[in-house]
Tab-separated table of C-alpha atoms in Angstrom:
chain	number	residue	atom	x	y	z
A	9	UNK	CA	11.329	36.284	47.064
A	10	UNK	CA	12.324	40.156	47.755
A	11	UNK	CA	9.726	42.526	45.771
A	12	UNK	CA	11.895	44.412	44.036
A	13	UNK	CA	10.758	46.532	40.904
A	14	UNK	CA	12.845	43.762	38.418
A	15	UNK	CA	11.139	40.898	40.610
A	16	UNK	CA	7.751	42.401	40.323
A	17	UNK	CA	8.096	42.959	36.576
A	18	UNK	CA	8.920	39.172	36.391
A	19	UNK	CA	5.993	38.576	38.686
A	20	UNK	CA	3.437	41.014	36.164
A	21	UNK	CA	4.857	39.377	33.300
A	22	UNK	CA	3.553	35.786	34.230
A	23	UNK	CA	0.517	36.985	35.228
A	24	UNK	CA	0.193	38.538	31.362
A	25	UNK	CA	1.430	35.342	29.688
A	26	UNK	CA	-1.484	33.283	31.404
A	27	UNK	CA	-5.013	32.903	31.154
A	28	UNK	CA	-6.044	30.468	33.518
A	29	UNK	CA	-5.722	30.723	37.578
A	30	UNK	CA	-7.389	30.155	40.695
A	31	UNK	CA	-9.339	32.967	42.173
A	32	UNK	CA	-9.302	32.995	45.717
A	33	UNK	CA	-12.366	34.552	47.980
A	34	UNK	CA	-13.082	34.972	51.520
A	35	UNK	CA	-15.722	32.712	53.385
A	36	UNK	CA	-17.735	33.908	55.663
A	37	UNK	CA	-16.114	31.819	58.415
A	38	UNK	CA	-12.681	33.199	56.982
A	39	UNK	CA	-11.303	30.827	55.130
A	40	UNK	CA	-10.642	31.162	51.490
A	41	UNK	CA	-12.855	29.612	48.626
A	42	UNK	CA	-10.832	28.844	45.922
A	43	UNK	CA	-12.276	28.715	41.843
A	44	UNK	CA	-10.595	27.613	39.007
A	45	UNK	CA	-10.897	30.672	36.502
A	46	UNK	CA	-10.109	31.952	32.704
A	47	UNK	CA	-9.274	35.239	33.333
A	48	UNK	CA	-8.580	38.656	30.868
A	49	UNK	CA	-5.268	40.673	32.266
A	50	UNK	CA	-4.649	43.884	31.452
A	51	UNK	CA	-0.843	45.755	31.791
A	52	UNK	CA	-1.491	49.072	31.775
A	53	UNK	CA	-4.099	49.379	35.112
A	54	UNK	CA	-2.776	45.830	36.287
A	55	UNK	CA	-5.919	44.472	36.309
A	56	UNK	CA	-7.531	41.091	35.612
A	57	UNK	CA	-11.129	40.633	34.996
A	58	UNK	CA	-13.179	37.077	35.528
A	59	UNK	CA	-16.718	35.921	34.194
A	60	UNK	CA	-18.595	35.139	37.077
A	61	UNK	CA	-22.004	33.552	37.998
A	62	UNK	CA	-24.215	35.961	40.611
A	63	UNK	CA	-25.100	33.401	42.427
A	64	UNK	CA	-22.371	31.352	43.036
A	65	UNK	CA	-20.057	31.902	46.077
A	66	UNK	CA	-17.168	33.537	44.167
A	67	UNK	CA	-19.370	36.229	43.519
A	68	UNK	CA	-21.585	36.465	47.178
A	69	UNK	CA	-17.864	36.436	48.935
A	70	UNK	CA	-16.754	39.439	45.842
A	71	UNK	CA	-19.504	41.340	47.004
A	72	UNK	CA	-19.502	40.594	50.869
A	73	UNK	CA	-15.611	40.900	51.464
A	74	UNK	CA	-13.887	42.598	48.275
A	75	UNK	CA	-10.446	41.368	49.595
A	76	UNK	CA	-9.384	38.619	46.586
A	77	UNK	CA	-6.269	37.037	45.525
A	78	UNK	CA	-5.663	35.400	41.931
A	79	UNK	CA	-2.200	32.735	41.831
A	80	UNK	CA	-1.636	32.072	38.356
A	81	UNK	CA	1.111	29.332	37.649
A	82	UNK	CA	3.567	28.961	34.943
A	83	UNK	CA	3.614	25.866	33.398
A	84	UNK	CA	6.945	24.536	34.770
A	85	UNK	CA	4.700	25.019	38.302
A	86	UNK	CA	7.314	26.215	40.431
A	87	UNK	CA	7.227	29.993	39.381
A	88	UNK	CA	3.839	31.555	40.044
A	89	UNK	CA	2.262	35.100	40.861
A	90	UNK	CA	-0.546	35.696	43.160
A	91	UNK	CA	-1.838	39.154	42.678
A	92	UNK	CA	-3.796	40.701	45.837
A	93	UNK	CA	-6.588	43.600	45.683
A	94	UNK	CA	-9.876	44.630	46.102
A	95	UNK	CA	-12.499	43.405	43.498
A	96	UNK	CA	-15.214	45.664	41.495
A	97	UNK	CA	-18.426	43.370	40.404
A	98	UNK	CA	-20.731	44.324	37.768
A	99	UNK	CA	-24.423	44.214	37.806
A	100	UNK	CA	-25.902	40.891	36.856
A	101	UNK	CA	-26.440	40.956	33.024
A	102	UNK	CA	-30.364	42.004	32.883
A	103	UNK	CA	-30.832	42.294	29.106
A	104	UNK	CA	-29.197	40.917	26.191
A	105	UNK	CA	-27.600	44.310	25.015
A	106	UNK	CA	-26.998	46.342	28.172
A	107	UNK	CA	-23.788	47.374	29.314
A	108	UNK	CA	-22.998	43.776	31.171
A	109	UNK	CA	-23.589	41.986	28.506
A	110	UNK	CA	-21.212	44.338	26.064
A	111	UNK	CA	-18.605	44.162	28.699
A	112	UNK	CA	-19.263	40.643	28.313
A	113	UNK	CA	-18.962	39.917	24.621
A	114	UNK	CA	-15.659	41.977	25.092
A	115	UNK	CA	-14.329	39.699	27.598
A	116	UNK	CA	-15.033	36.417	25.797
A	117	UNK	CA	-12.945	38.069	22.565
A	118	UNK	CA	-10.223	38.945	24.691
A	119	UNK	CA	-10.119	35.765	26.489
A	120	UNK	CA	-10.617	33.584	23.470
A	121	UNK	CA	-9.194	35.144	20.713
A	122	UNK	CA	-12.193	34.844	18.968
A	123	UNK	CA	-15.913	35.485	17.435
A	124	UNK	CA	-18.914	33.245	19.289
A	125	UNK	CA	-20.524	31.821	16.398
A	126	UNK	CA	-24.067	33.478	17.760
A	127	UNK	CA	-23.670	36.578	19.965
A	128	UNK	CA	-27.486	36.504	20.432
A	129	UNK	CA	-27.307	33.409	21.869
A	130	UNK	CA	-24.529	34.269	23.828
A	131	UNK	CA	-25.914	37.562	25.182
A	132	UNK	CA	-29.105	35.768	25.814
A	133	UNK	CA	-26.904	32.966	28.084
A	134	UNK	CA	-25.370	35.813	29.898
A	135	UNK	CA	-28.854	37.500	31.022
A	136	UNK	CA	-30.102	33.678	32.188
A	137	UNK	CA	-26.840	32.741	33.225
A	138	UNK	CA	-26.698	35.998	35.799
A	139	UNK	CA	-23.294	36.324	34.646
A	140	UNK	CA	-21.493	39.711	35.722
A	141	UNK	CA	-18.062	40.737	35.694
A	142	UNK	CA	-15.376	40.454	38.196
A	143	UNK	CA	-12.625	42.887	38.420
A	144	UNK	CA	-9.504	42.985	40.584
A	145	UNK	CA	-6.594	45.781	40.303
A	146	UNK	CA	-3.285	44.584	41.765
A	147	UNK	CA	-2.250	46.237	44.467
A	148	UNK	CA	0.087	43.653	45.623
A	149	UNK	CA	2.156	41.086	43.772
A	150	UNK	CA	4.213	38.183	45.322
A	151	UNK	CA	5.527	34.508	43.930
A	152	UNK	CA	8.456	33.238	42.724
A	153	UNK	CA	10.315	32.953	38.881
A	154	UNK	CA	12.450	29.913	38.069
A	155	UNK	CA	15.787	31.276	37.771
A	156	UNK	CA	17.611	29.599	34.787
A	157	UNK	CA	20.232	27.844	35.267
A	158	UNK	CA	23.468	29.165	34.155
A	159	UNK	CA	25.276	28.180	31.531
A	160	UNK	CA	27.655	25.132	30.979
A	161	UNK	CA	26.197	23.644	34.313
């Protein structure tokens, strides 16, 4: 599929409509490491943000090699978009009230669309789990959008 302006806009719209995707990072041996994730999409900056755990493969891989891809499928499965870019990873949440914990609270609110029943407990869990945020700006997008069938067929 050509990556003309109309196509890119349709692909970005698909990413904006979703919250679930597959994040691909690069393992030491060069093969992809894939993780199902929930993300927040910022339309203006064309960035996806994900809460990750510092001790897991996606965090270690993204810090070592920041080239990542995010694959998002439409409900019809045949339409999809892939954004590629360089990951930026925050420090690990070290205190329930540090900047990273504050950002994780905002990420939770934006993704879930609701308030957590116990923010203090949530913040403490973010520190205990060694959470951080991975953000990737779409430097390139590709994919396929299923064209609607012509009327009368």
